[in-house]
Short mmCIF file of C-alpha atoms in Angstrom, two decimals:
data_model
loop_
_atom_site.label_atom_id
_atom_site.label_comp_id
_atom_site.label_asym_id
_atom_site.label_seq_id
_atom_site.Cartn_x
_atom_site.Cartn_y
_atom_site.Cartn_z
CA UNK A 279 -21.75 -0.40 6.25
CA UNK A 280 -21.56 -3.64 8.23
CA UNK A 281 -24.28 -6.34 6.79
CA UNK A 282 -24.62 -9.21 8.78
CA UNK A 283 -27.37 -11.43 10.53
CA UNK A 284 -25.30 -12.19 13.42
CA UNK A 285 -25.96 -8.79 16.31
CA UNK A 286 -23.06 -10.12 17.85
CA UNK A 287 -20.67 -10.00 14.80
CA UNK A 288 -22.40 -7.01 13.83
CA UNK A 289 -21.78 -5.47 17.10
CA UNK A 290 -17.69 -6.67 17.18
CA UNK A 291 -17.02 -5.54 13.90
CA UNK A 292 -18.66 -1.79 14.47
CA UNK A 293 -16.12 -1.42 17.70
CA UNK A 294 -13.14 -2.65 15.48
CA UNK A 295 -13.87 -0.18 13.02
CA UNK A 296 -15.39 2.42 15.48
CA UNK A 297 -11.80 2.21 17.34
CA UNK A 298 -10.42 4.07 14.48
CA UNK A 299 -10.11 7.57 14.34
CA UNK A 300 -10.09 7.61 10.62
CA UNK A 301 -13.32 5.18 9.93
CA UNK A 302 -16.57 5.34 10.23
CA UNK A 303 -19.66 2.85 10.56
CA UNK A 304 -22.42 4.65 9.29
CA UNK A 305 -24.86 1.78 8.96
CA UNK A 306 -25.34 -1.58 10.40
CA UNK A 307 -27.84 -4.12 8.72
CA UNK A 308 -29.21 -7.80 9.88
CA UNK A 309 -30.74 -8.54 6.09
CA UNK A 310 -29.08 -7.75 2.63
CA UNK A 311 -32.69 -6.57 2.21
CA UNK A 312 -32.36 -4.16 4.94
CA UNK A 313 -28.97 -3.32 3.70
CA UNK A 314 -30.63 -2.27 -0.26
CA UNK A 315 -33.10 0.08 1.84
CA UNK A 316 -30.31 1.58 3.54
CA UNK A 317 -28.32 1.97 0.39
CA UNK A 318 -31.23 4.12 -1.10
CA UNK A 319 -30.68 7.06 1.27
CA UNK A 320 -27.04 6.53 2.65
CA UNK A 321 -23.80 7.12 1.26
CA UNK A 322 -21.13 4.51 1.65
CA UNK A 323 -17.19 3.23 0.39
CA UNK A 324 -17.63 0.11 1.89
CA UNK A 325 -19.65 -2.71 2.46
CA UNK A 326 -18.91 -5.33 4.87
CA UNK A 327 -21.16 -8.42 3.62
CA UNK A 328 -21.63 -11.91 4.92
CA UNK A 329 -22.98 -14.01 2.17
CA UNK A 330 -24.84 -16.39 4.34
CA UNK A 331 -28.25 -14.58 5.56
CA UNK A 332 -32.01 -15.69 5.71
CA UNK A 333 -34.18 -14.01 2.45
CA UNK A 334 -32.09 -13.26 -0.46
CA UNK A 335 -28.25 -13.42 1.13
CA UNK A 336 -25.33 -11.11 0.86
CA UNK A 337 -24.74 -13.82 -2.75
CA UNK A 338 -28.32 -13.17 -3.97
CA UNK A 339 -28.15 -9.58 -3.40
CA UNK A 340 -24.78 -8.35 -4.30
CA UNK A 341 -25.82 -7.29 -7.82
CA UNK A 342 -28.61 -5.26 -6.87
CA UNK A 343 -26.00 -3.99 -3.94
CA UNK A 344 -23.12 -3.09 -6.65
CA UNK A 345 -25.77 -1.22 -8.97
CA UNK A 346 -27.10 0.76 -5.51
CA UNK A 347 -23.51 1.73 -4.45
CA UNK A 348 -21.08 2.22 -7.71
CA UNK A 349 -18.92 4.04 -5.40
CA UNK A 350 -18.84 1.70 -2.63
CA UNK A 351 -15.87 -1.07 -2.62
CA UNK A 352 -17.55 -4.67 -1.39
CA UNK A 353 -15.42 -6.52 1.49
CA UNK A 354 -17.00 -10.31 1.81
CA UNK A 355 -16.74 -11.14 5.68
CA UNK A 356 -17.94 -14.48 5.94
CA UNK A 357 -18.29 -17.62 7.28
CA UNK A 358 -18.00 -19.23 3.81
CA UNK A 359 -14.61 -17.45 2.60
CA UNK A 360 -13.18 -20.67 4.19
CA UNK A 361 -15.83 -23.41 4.01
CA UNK A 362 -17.35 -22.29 0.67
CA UNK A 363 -14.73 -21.65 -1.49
CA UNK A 364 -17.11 -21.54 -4.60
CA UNK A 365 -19.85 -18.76 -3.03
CA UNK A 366 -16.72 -16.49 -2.05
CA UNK A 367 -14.89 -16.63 -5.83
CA UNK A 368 -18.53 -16.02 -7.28
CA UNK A 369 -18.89 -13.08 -5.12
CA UNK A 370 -15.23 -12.07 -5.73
CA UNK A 371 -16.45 -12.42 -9.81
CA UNK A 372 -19.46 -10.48 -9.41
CA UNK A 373 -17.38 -7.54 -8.52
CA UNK A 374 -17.04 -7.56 -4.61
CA UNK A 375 -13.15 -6.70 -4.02
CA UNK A 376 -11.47 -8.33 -1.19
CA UNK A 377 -12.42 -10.89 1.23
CA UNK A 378 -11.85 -11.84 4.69
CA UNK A 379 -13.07 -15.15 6.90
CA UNK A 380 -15.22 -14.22 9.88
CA UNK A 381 -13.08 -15.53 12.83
CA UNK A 382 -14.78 -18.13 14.86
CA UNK A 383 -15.55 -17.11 18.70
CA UNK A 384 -12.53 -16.17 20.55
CA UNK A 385 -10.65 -16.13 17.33
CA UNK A 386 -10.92 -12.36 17.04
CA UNK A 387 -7.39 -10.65 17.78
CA UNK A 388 -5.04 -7.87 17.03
CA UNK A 389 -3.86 -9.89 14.38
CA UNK A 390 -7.19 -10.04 12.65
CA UNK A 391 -8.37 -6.30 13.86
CA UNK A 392 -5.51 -5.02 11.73
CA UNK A 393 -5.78 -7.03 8.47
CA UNK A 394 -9.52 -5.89 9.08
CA UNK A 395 -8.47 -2.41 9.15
CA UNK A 396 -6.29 -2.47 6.40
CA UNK A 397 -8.43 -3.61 3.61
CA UNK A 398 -11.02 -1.50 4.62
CA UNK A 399 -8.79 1.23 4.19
CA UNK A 400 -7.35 0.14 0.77
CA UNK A 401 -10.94 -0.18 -0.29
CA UNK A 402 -12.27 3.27 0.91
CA UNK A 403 -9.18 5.22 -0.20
CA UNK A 404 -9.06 3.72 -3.58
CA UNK A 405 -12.50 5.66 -3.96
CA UNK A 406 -13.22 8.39 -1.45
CA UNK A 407 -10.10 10.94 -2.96
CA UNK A 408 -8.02 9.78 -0.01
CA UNK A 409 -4.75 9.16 0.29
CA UNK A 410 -4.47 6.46 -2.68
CA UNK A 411 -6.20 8.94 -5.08
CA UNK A 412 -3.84 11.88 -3.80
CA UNK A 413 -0.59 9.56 -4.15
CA UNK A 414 -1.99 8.74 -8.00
CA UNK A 415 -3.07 12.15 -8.42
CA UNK A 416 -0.39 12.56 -11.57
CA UNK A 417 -2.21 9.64 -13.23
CA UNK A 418 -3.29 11.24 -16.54
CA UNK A 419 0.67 12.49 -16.74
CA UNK A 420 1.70 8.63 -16.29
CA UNK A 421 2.57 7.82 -20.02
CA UNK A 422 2.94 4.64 -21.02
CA UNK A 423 6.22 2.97 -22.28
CA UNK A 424 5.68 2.00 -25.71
CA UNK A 425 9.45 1.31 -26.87
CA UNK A 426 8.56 -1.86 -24.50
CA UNK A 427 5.75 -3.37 -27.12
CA UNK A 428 7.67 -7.23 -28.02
CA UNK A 429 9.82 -7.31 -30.85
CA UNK A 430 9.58 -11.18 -30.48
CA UNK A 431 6.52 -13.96 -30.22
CA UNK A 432 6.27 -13.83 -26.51
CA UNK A 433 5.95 -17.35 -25.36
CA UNK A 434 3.99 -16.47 -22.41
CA UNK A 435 1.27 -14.39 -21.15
CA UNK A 436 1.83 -14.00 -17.11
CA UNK A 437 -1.04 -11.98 -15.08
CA UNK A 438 -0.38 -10.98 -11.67
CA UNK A 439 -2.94 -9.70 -9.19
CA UNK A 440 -4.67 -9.03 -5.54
CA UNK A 441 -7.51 -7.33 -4.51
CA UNK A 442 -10.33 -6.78 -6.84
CA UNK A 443 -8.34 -8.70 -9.43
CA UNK A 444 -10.62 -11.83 -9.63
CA UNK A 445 -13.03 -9.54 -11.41
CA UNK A 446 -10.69 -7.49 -13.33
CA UNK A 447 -9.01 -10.99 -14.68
CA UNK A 448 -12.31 -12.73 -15.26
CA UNK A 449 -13.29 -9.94 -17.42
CA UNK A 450 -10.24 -9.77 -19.52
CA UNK A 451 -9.64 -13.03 -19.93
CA UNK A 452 -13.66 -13.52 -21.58
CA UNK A 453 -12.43 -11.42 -23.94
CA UNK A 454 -9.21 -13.50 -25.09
CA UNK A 455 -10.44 -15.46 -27.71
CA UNK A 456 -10.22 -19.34 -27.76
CA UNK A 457 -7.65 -19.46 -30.58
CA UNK A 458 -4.86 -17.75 -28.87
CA UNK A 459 -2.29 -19.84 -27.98
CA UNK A 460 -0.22 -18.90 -25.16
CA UNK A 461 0.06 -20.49 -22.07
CA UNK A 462 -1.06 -18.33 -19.19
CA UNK A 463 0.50 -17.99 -15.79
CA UNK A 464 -1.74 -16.55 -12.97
CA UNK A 465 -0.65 -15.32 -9.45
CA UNK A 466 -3.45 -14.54 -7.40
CA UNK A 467 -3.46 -13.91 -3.99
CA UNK A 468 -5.76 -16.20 -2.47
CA UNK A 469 -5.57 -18.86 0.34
CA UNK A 470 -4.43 -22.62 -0.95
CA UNK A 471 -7.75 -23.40 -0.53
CA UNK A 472 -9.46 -21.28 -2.58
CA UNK A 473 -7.29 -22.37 -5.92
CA UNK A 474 -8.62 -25.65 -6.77
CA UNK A 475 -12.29 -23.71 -7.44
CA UNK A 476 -10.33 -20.68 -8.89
CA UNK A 477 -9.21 -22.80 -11.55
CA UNK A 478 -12.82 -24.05 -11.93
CA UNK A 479 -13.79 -20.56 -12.65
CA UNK A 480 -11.09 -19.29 -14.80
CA UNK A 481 -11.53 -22.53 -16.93
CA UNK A 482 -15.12 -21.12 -17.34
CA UNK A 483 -13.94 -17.36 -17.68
CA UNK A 484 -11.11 -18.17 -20.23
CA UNK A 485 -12.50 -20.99 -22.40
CA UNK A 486 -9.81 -23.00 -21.65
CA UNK A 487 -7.93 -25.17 -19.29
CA UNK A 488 -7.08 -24.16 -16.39
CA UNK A 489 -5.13 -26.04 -13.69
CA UNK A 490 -3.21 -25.54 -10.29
CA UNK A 491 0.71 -25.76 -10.82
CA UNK A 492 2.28 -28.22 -9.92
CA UNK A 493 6.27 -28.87 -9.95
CA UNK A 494 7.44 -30.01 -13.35
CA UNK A 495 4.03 -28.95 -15.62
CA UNK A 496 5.60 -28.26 -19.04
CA UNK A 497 3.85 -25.65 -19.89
CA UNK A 498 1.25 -26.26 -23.30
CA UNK A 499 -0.45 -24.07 -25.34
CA UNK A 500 -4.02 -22.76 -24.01
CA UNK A 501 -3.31 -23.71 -20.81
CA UNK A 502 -4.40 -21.63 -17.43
CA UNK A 503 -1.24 -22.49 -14.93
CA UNK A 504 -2.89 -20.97 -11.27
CA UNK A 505 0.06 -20.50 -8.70
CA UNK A 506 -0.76 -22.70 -5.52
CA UNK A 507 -1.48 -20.96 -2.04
CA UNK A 508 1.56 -21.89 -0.53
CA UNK A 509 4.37 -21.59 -2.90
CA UNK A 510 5.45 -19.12 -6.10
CA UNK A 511 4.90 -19.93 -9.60
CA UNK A 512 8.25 -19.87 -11.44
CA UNK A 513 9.44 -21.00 -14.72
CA UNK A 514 12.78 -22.76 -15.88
CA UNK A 515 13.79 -23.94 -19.60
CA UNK A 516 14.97 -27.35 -19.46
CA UNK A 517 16.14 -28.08 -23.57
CA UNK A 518 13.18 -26.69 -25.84
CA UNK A 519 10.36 -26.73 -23.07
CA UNK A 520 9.08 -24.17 -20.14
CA UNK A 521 8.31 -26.30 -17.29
CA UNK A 522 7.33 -24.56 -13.87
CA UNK A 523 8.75 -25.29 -10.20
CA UNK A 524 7.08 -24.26 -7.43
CA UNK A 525 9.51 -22.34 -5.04
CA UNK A 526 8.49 -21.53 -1.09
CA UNK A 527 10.54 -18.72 1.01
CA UNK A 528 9.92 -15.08 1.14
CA UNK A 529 9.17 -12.67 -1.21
CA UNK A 530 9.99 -9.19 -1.14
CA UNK A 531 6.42 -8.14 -1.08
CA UNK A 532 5.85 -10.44 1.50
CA UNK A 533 3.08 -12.31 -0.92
CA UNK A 534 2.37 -15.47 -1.12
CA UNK A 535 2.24 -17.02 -3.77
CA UNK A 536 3.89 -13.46 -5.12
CA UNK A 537 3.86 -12.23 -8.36
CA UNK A 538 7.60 -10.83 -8.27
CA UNK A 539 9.21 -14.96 -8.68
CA UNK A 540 7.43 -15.58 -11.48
CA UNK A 541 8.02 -12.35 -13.34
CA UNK A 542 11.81 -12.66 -12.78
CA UNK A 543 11.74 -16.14 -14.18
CA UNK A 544 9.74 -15.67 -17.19
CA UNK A 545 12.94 -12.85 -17.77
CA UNK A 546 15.67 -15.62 -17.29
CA UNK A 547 13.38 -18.32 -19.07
CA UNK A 548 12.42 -17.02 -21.72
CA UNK A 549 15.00 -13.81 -22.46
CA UNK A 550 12.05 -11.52 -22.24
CA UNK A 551 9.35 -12.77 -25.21
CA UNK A 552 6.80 -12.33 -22.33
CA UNK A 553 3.56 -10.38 -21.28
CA UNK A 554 2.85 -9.58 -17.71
CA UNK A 555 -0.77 -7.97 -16.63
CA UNK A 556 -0.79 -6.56 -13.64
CA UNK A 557 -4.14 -6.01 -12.44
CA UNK A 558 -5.73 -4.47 -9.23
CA UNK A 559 -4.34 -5.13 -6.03
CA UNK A 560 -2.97 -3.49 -2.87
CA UNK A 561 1.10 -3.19 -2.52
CA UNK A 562 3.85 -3.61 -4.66
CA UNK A 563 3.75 -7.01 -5.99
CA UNK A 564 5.22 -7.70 -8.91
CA UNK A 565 6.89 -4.41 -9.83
CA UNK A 566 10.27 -6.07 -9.05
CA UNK A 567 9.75 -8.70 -11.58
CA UNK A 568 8.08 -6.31 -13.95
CA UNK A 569 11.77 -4.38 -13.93
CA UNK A 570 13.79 -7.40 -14.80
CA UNK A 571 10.84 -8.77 -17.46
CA UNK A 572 11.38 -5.38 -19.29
CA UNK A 573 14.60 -4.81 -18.95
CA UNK A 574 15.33 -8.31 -20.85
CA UNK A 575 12.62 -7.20 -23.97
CA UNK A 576 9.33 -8.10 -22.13
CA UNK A 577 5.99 -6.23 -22.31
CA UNK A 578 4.49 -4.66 -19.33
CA UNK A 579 0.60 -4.27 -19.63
CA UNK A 580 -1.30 -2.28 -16.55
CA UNK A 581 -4.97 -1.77 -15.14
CA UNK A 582 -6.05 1.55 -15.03
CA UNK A 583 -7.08 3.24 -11.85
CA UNK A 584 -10.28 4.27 -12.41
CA UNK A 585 -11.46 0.28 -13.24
CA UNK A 586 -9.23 -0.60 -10.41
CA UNK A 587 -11.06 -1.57 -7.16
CA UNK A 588 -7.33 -0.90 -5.47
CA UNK A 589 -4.55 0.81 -7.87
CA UNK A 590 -1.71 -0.32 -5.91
CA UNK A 591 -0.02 -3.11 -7.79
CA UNK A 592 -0.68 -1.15 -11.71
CA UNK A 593 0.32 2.12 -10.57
CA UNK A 594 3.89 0.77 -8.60
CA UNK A 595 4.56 -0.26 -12.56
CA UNK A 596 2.68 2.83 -14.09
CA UNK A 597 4.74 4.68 -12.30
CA UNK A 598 8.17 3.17 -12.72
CA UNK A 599 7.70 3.91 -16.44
CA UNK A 600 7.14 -0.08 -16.99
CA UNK A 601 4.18 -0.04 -18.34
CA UNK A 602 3.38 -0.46 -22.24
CA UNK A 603 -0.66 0.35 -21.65
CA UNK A 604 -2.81 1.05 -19.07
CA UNK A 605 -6.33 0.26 -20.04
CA UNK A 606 -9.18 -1.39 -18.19
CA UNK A 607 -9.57 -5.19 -18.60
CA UNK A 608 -11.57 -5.38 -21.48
CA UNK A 609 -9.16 -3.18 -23.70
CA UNK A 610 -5.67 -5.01 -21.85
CA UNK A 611 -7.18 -7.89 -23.95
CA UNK A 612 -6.76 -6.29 -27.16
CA UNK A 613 -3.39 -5.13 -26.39
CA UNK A 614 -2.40 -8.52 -25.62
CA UNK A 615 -3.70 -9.94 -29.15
CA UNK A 616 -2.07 -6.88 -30.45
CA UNK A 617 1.22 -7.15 -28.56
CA UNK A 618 1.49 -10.93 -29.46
CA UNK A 619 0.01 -10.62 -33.02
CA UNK A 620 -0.65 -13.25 -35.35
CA UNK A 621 2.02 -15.72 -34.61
CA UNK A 622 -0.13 -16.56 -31.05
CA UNK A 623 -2.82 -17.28 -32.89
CA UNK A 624 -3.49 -20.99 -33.58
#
């Protein structure tokens, strides 16, 4: 479903998507309003939404839209994912999944068609049986690696995510309570742009502080440390302290920030007394660094795939054998109080 007041936009993205042999458009709305009507007699995976409209707005009405369509996997194709930072990351907290600016005129390319096409994808395989749910198909076999639970105090809770992880993180991190004491890393992927109102929102999500990283941070106890758009969060011990330093260059995921350079760190830094989350997200990030995190004594927490709005990123480290628990957001939290135990409590 393509929702947007624009014809012409409407009209563009239905041939980008029409060009496809294996998509569909099955609806195309002008109102969110129209769009709820729709939703009442249509099935869908996803929804393409702008968030700017006359009457209630793709923002107003993505509740009612989420509660209409379970099923369906929300995109946000708008105007504001660049200009309003702040509408997008509410919409991305909400539960929409992914989102993608709407290219100004002439702006529309192959470049664009295909990162257009590929989230779509993710999205609608991730929950119409296709070719994400057959790859995962062994899920319920996946068992997780409890020899991996810390032995140690971790020193550091690291989450790593992508698409459909804003929600996922928001959600587990309401349920961390105030007196744990960890410093938390975060690698999103998100433009540079979007962090500065990221951080406003974790801050809210977490009870806590949260900032962007900058290089030399020490890192302090209840403490939100957000990866910047354009560089990777690591982490080096200099004498007693953890102090970060942002890195640039490629990843092997091709992510950036990626969640691979801080996981290996955090195994160098702090000899494993880690947690890493991995939550929802397309790819591979972060299974790299997941390896080495284990492998030096740290714990390896996963999303599940049926809270995941893409099980990409959980299930590379599900699947490895990495992976301590696999639980939905709300229940990762109690493994994390459980997996750092009393000693993170302050």
């Amino acid at each position: 479903m393509v929702v947007d007041d624009s014809l012409i936009i409407r009209t563009v993205l239905a041939r980008i998507i029409g060009q496809q042999p294996d998509l569909e458009v099955v609806s195309k709305s002008s109102s969110a309003e129209l769009a709820l009507k729709e939703l009442d007699r249509i099935e869908v995976d996803v929804i393409l939404l702008d968030l700017e409209m006359p009457g209630i707005g793709g923002l107003g009405a993505l509740p009612k839209i989420l509660t209409c369509a379970p099923k369906a996997q929300v995109l946000v194709v708008s105007s504001l994912t660049e200009d309003g930072a702040e509408h997008t990351l509410q919409a991305l907290s909400m539960g929409a999944a992914d989102t993608l600016a709407k290219p100004r005129a002439g702006e529309f390319g192959a470049d664009y068609n295909n990162r257009l096409v590929e989230k779509i994808r993710a999205l609608g395989h991730s929950q119409s049986r296709g070719n994400d749910r057959l790859k995962s198909a062994g899920t319920p076999n996946i068992k997780p690696r409890r020899e991996n639970l810390a032995k140690e105090k971790p020193e550091v809770l690291a989450i790593g995510a992508s698409t459909g992880g804003i929600h996922a993180m928001c959600a587990m991190l309401t349920k961390l309570p105030r007196q744990f004491d960890l410093p938390i890393l975060v690698t999103q992927h998100l433009p540079g742009s979007f962090m500065q109102v990221f951080a406003k929102q974790l801050e809210l999500a977490a009870s806590r502080t949260a900032v962007v990283a900058e290089d030399g941070m020490i890192l302090q106890p209840r403490t939100v440390y957000i990866a910047p758009g354009g560089g990777h969060l690591t982490v080096e011990k200099r004498g007693s302290n953890l102090v970060i330093k942002i890195i640039d260059g490629k990843a092997p995921s091709g992510c950036m920030p990626s969640v691979d350079p801080m996981l290996e760190s955090l195994a160098a830094a702090t000899a494993g007394k880690a947690i890493a989350v991995i939550l929802s997200g397309m790819g591979r990030d972060g299974a790299i660094g997941a390896e080495k995190l284990g492998r030096t004594g740290g714990t390896i927490l996963a999303q599940d795939q049926d809270s995941s709005a893409v099980w990409g990123m959980p299930r590379a480290v599900a699947e490895q054998g990495l992976a301590s628990a696999i639980l939905p957001p709300a229940e990762l939290a109690l493994a994390i109080m459980s997996t750092a135990g009393a000693a993170a409590w302050k």
